[in-house]
Amino acid sequence: MIVTMIVVAEVGFWVLLVGGLSVRYLLRRPRAGAAILMCEPVLELALLVATAIDLRDGATASTRHSLAAMYIGFSVAYGHYTMAWADRHFAYRFAGGPKPAKPPKYGMARAAHEWKMWLRTALGAGIAAGLLQLAIWFVDDPDRTAALRDTQAPMGMVVGIWLLVAVSYTLWPKKDPASPVGGAPEGPAGHAPEGPAGGGHGVDAESGVERRPAWQQAVERATHRDR
């Protein structure tokens, strides 16, 4: 029964998500769409109640009960994030909204993104571990709750590994291969050549206009073309 409830909760989540966004953007009824989306937590609550009833009736805790706790925990942590992601894409496809920005790939922006994702993962794991501990106390029988205790440590390992990933992106930010590296090219004597051909900085003596590096001008031209 618990596995079936997990499947029903997952399918129900996407049904409510697509249904709520369809009502919001296709039928132009934002309040009704929001009301549908707000029903999503009912699925986690139903799964929690079903799991508690199963344990109360004498079932020995197993992997399915651990999966239920993890599903609830990570649904709470990532549910709003997933719904916001889907909302942006739905608005872009069907309501003329702006094109959703992709997650950053390089630099400290990528590091900040990884830290945010780690916080969500830590929150989900913490909720799941808390629910497992509550179930252990609720059953109050070590022989029937061994599977629940065995699940708590692996979740901590997942959080720890993700923490290392976030730290690595902070200490060694990933560089954008398309970004220029270094300064202007050196001339024969080891100095950057002067004048517009060398792309160096400075102010043109005749026009009084600041000269920009050649790579910067190329980037600006490419940006204008993209626009």
GROMACS .gro file of C-alpha atoms in nm:
model
  227
    1MET     CA    1   0.000   0.000   0.000
    2ILE     CA    2   0.281   0.243   0.084
    3VAL     CA    3   0.453   0.199  -0.252
    4THR     CA    4   0.122   0.255  -0.427
    5MET     CA    5   0.066   0.572  -0.225
    6ILE     CA    6   0.412   0.700  -0.323
    7VAL     CA    7   0.336   0.644  -0.692
    8VAL     CA    8  -0.006   0.808  -0.654
    9ALA     CA    9   0.151   1.107  -0.477
   10GLU     CA   10   0.412   1.153  -0.749
   11VAL     CA   11   0.161   1.123  -1.033
   12GLY     CA   12  -0.081   1.345  -0.847
   13PHE     CA   13   0.187   1.611  -0.803
   14TRP     CA   14   0.242   1.642  -1.178
   15VAL     CA   15  -0.129   1.624  -1.253
   16LEU     CA   16  -0.198   1.910  -1.012
   17LEU     CA   17   0.100   2.105  -1.142
   18VAL     CA   18   0.004   2.080  -1.509
   19GLY     CA   19  -0.362   2.130  -1.428
   20GLY     CA   20  -0.303   2.436  -1.213
   21LEU     CA   21  -0.073   2.600  -1.466
   22SER     CA   22  -0.312   2.522  -1.751
   23VAL     CA   23  -0.597   2.690  -1.566
   24ARG     CA   24  -0.374   2.986  -1.478
   25TYR     CA   25  -0.235   3.054  -1.825
   26LEU     CA   26  -0.457   2.880  -2.081
   27LEU     CA   27  -0.792   2.960  -1.920
   28ARG     CA   28  -0.664   3.293  -1.779
   29ARG     CA   29  -0.787   3.217  -1.428
   30PRO     CA   30  -0.488   3.277  -1.200
   31ARG     CA   31  -0.678   3.243  -0.871
   32ALA     CA   32  -0.832   2.910  -0.967
   33GLY     CA   33  -0.493   2.789  -1.087
   34ALA     CA   34  -0.331   2.890  -0.760
   35ALA     CA   35  -0.603   2.710  -0.565
   36ILE     CA   36  -0.528   2.390  -0.757
   37LEU     CA   37  -0.155   2.422  -0.692
   38MET     CA   38  -0.218   2.473  -0.321
   39CYS     CA   39  -0.375   2.126  -0.305
   40GLU     CA   40  -0.037   1.964  -0.364
   41PRO     CA   41   0.062   1.939   0.008
   42VAL     CA   42  -0.248   1.725   0.063
   43LEU     CA   43  -0.070   1.446  -0.125
   44GLU     CA   44   0.223   1.443   0.119
   45LEU     CA   45  -0.015   1.458   0.413
   46ALA     CA   46  -0.210   1.159   0.281
   47LEU     CA   47   0.111   0.963   0.235
   48LEU     CA   48   0.223   1.050   0.588
   49VAL     CA   49  -0.108   0.937   0.736
   50ALA     CA   50  -0.104   0.612   0.536
   51THR     CA   51   0.249   0.535   0.656
   52ALA     CA   52   0.160   0.604   1.019
   53ILE     CA   53  -0.149   0.383   0.998
   54ASP     CA   54   0.053   0.101   0.842
   55LEU     CA   55   0.308   0.113   1.124
   56ARG     CA   56   0.039   0.143   1.389
   57ASP     CA   57  -0.126  -0.172   1.260
   58GLY     CA   58   0.188  -0.372   1.334
   59ALA     CA   59   0.379  -0.364   1.005
   60THR     CA   60   0.754  -0.406   1.031
   61ALA     CA   61   0.930  -0.099   0.896
   62SER     CA   62   1.101  -0.159   0.564
   63THR     CA   63   1.243   0.025   0.266
   64ARG     CA   64   0.898   0.137   0.156
   65HIS     CA   65   0.846   0.329   0.479
   66SER     CA   66   1.189   0.490   0.440
   67LEU     CA   67   1.103   0.586   0.080
   68ALA     CA   68   0.783   0.747   0.200
   69ALA     CA   69   0.975   0.962   0.450
   70MET     CA   70   1.232   1.060   0.188
   71TYR     CA   71   0.962   1.142  -0.065
   72ILE     CA   72   0.784   1.370   0.180
   73GLY     CA   73   1.106   1.539   0.290
   74PHE     CA   74   1.238   1.612  -0.057
   75SER     CA   75   0.894   1.710  -0.186
   76VAL     CA   76   0.878   1.977   0.082
   77ALA     CA   77   1.233   2.096   0.006
   78TYR     CA   78   1.213   2.091  -0.374
   79GLY     CA   79   0.838   2.126  -0.433
   80HIS     CA   80   0.824   2.506  -0.453
   81TYR     CA   81   1.144   2.516  -0.658
   82THR     CA   82   1.001   2.269  -0.910
   83MET     CA   83   0.669   2.451  -0.929
   84ALA     CA   84   0.842   2.786  -0.985
   85TRP     CA   85   1.057   2.631  -1.260
   86ALA     CA   86   0.750   2.486  -1.432
   87ASP     CA   87   0.561   2.814  -1.392
   88ARG     CA   88   0.835   3.011  -1.570
   89HIS     CA   89   0.849   2.764  -1.860
   90PHE     CA   90   0.471   2.746  -1.888
   91ALA     CA   91   0.444   3.125  -1.894
   92TYR     CA   92   0.712   3.142  -2.163
   93ARG     CA   93   0.547   2.879  -2.384
   94PHE     CA   94   0.184   2.975  -2.350
   95ALA     CA   95   0.158   3.329  -2.213
   96GLY     CA   96   0.431   3.526  -2.386
   97GLY     CA   97   0.645   3.546  -2.074
   98PRO     CA   98   1.021   3.602  -2.079
   99LYS     CA   99   1.246   3.313  -2.167
  100PRO     CA  100   1.355   3.139  -1.844
  101ALA     CA  101   1.718   3.184  -1.758
  102LYS     CA  102   1.925   2.869  -1.731
  103PRO     CA  103   2.113   2.796  -1.410
  104PRO     CA  104   2.458   2.958  -1.409
  105LYS     CA  105   2.744   2.735  -1.519
  106TYR     CA  106   3.054   2.935  -1.435
  107GLY     CA  107   3.218   3.149  -1.170
  108MET     CA  108   3.083   3.240  -0.830
  109ALA     CA  109   2.732   3.248  -0.971
  110ARG     CA  110   2.759   2.871  -1.018
  111ALA     CA  111   2.895   2.836  -0.666
  112ALA     CA  112   2.600   3.033  -0.523
  113HIS     CA  113   2.360   2.809  -0.719
  114GLU     CA  114   2.525   2.495  -0.581
  115TRP     CA  115   2.497   2.630  -0.225
  116LYS     CA  116   2.126   2.695  -0.274
  117MET     CA  117   2.075   2.344  -0.406
  118TRP     CA  118   2.274   2.204  -0.114
  119LEU     CA  119   2.052   2.390   0.130
  120ARG     CA  120   1.743   2.237  -0.032
  121THR     CA  121   1.900   1.893  -0.018
  122ALA     CA  122   1.997   1.938   0.347
  123LEU     CA  123   1.644   2.055   0.427
  124GLY     CA  124   1.488   1.756   0.250
  125ALA     CA  125   1.724   1.511   0.420
  126GLY     CA  126   1.664   1.676   0.756
  127ILE     CA  127   1.287   1.648   0.723
  128ALA     CA  128   1.312   1.288   0.608
  129ALA     CA  129   1.548   1.197   0.894
  130GLY     CA  130   1.316   1.367   1.140
  131LEU     CA  131   1.016   1.174   1.012
  132LEU     CA  132   1.212   0.849   1.036
  133GLN     CA  133   1.307   0.928   1.394
  134LEU     CA  134   0.946   1.009   1.481
  135ALA     CA  135   0.843   0.675   1.331
  136ILE     CA  136   1.107   0.498   1.540
  137TRP     CA  137   0.974   0.657   1.857
  138PHE     CA  138   0.615   0.594   1.749
  139VAL     CA  139   0.669   0.220   1.696
  140ASP     CA  140   0.902   0.192   1.998
  141ASP     CA  141   1.033  -0.146   1.891
  142PRO     CA  142   1.397  -0.169   1.776
  143ASP     CA  143   1.336  -0.499   1.597
  144ARG     CA  144   1.064  -0.345   1.381
  145THR     CA  145   1.244  -0.017   1.303
  146ALA     CA  146   1.594  -0.133   1.207
  147ALA     CA  147   1.532  -0.042   0.840
  148LEU     CA  148   1.443   0.313   0.937
  149ARG     CA  149   1.762   0.363   1.134
  150ASP     CA  150   1.967   0.218   0.849
  151THR     CA  151   1.831   0.484   0.612
  152GLN     CA  152   1.933   0.786   0.817
  153ALA     CA  153   2.310   0.750   0.772
  154PRO     CA  154   2.307   0.728   0.387
  155MET     CA  155   2.105   1.050   0.370
  156GLY     CA  156   2.372   1.221   0.577
  157MET     CA  157   2.633   1.095   0.332
  158VAL     CA  158   2.441   1.243   0.038
  159VAL     CA  159   2.428   1.581   0.212
  160GLY     CA  160   2.799   1.559   0.288
  161ILE     CA  161   2.890   1.479  -0.073
  162TRP     CA  162   2.678   1.767  -0.202
  163LEU     CA  163   2.849   1.993   0.052
  164LEU     CA  164   3.188   1.898  -0.094
  165VAL     CA  165   3.058   1.983  -0.441
  166ALA     CA  166   2.944   2.328  -0.327
  167VAL     CA  167   3.275   2.391  -0.149
  168SER     CA  168   3.473   2.285  -0.458
  169TYR     CA  169   3.284   2.531  -0.680
  170THR     CA  170   3.353   2.803  -0.423
  171LEU     CA  171   3.726   2.739  -0.386
  172TRP     CA  172   3.786   2.655  -0.752
  173PRO     CA  173   3.522   2.840  -0.957
  174LYS     CA  174   3.463   2.695  -1.300
  175LYS     CA  175   3.584   2.933  -1.568
  176ASP     CA  176   3.382   3.022  -1.874
  177PRO     CA  177   3.579   2.894  -2.177
  178ALA     CA  178   3.431   3.174  -2.389
  179SER     CA  179   3.558   3.453  -2.163
  180PRO     CA  180   3.886   3.629  -2.254
  181VAL     CA  181   4.192   3.529  -2.057
  182GLY     CA  182   4.470   3.770  -1.979
  183GLY     CA  183   4.526   4.113  -2.122
  184ALA     CA  184   4.615   4.244  -2.464
  185PRO     CA  185   4.864   4.050  -2.677
  186GLU     CA  186   5.226   4.142  -2.628
  187GLY     CA  187   5.434   4.312  -2.892
  188PRO     CA  188   5.786   4.224  -3.007
  189ALA     CA  189   5.947   4.396  -2.709
  190GLY     CA  190   5.716   4.229  -2.456
  191HIS     CA  191   5.478   4.526  -2.435
  192ALA     CA  192   5.122   4.556  -2.553
  193PRO     CA  193   5.119   4.730  -2.892
  194GLU     CA  194   4.968   5.075  -2.897
  195GLY     CA  195   4.693   5.209  -3.111
  196PRO     CA  196   4.362   5.060  -3.229
  197ALA     CA  197   4.532   4.762  -3.395
  198GLY     CA  198   4.672   4.645  -3.064
  199GLY     CA  199   4.337   4.672  -2.888
  200GLY     CA  200   4.490   4.844  -2.585
  201HIS     CA  201   4.319   5.089  -2.351
  202GLY     CA  202   4.359   5.463  -2.381
  203VAL     CA  203   4.208   5.771  -2.537
  204ASP     CA  204   4.241   5.850  -2.903
  205ALA     CA  205   4.435   6.175  -2.934
  206GLU     CA  206   4.235   6.301  -3.230
  207SER     CA  207   3.878   6.205  -3.142
  208GLY     CA  208   3.907   6.205  -2.765
  209VAL     CA  209   3.714   5.874  -2.758
  210GLU     CA  210   3.831   5.600  -2.527
  211ARG     CA  211   3.975   5.302  -2.708
  212ARG     CA  212   3.850   4.964  -2.591
  213PRO     CA  213   4.027   4.629  -2.625
  214ALA     CA  214   3.955   4.440  -2.945
  215TRP     CA  215   3.805   4.145  -2.753
  216GLN     CA  216   3.564   4.377  -2.572
  217GLN     CA  217   3.448   4.528  -2.900
  218ALA     CA  218   3.395   4.177  -3.042
  219VAL     CA  219   3.190   4.074  -2.739
  220GLU     CA  220   2.975   4.385  -2.767
  221ARG     CA  221   2.913   4.322  -3.136
  222ALA     CA  222   2.815   3.960  -3.065
  223THR     CA  223   2.583   4.076  -2.786
  224HIS     CA  224   2.410   4.323  -3.014
  225ARG     CA  225   2.364   4.054  -3.278
  226ASP     CA  226   2.205   3.820  -3.023
  227ARG     CA  227   1.963   4.092  -2.924
   0.00000   0.00000   0.00000
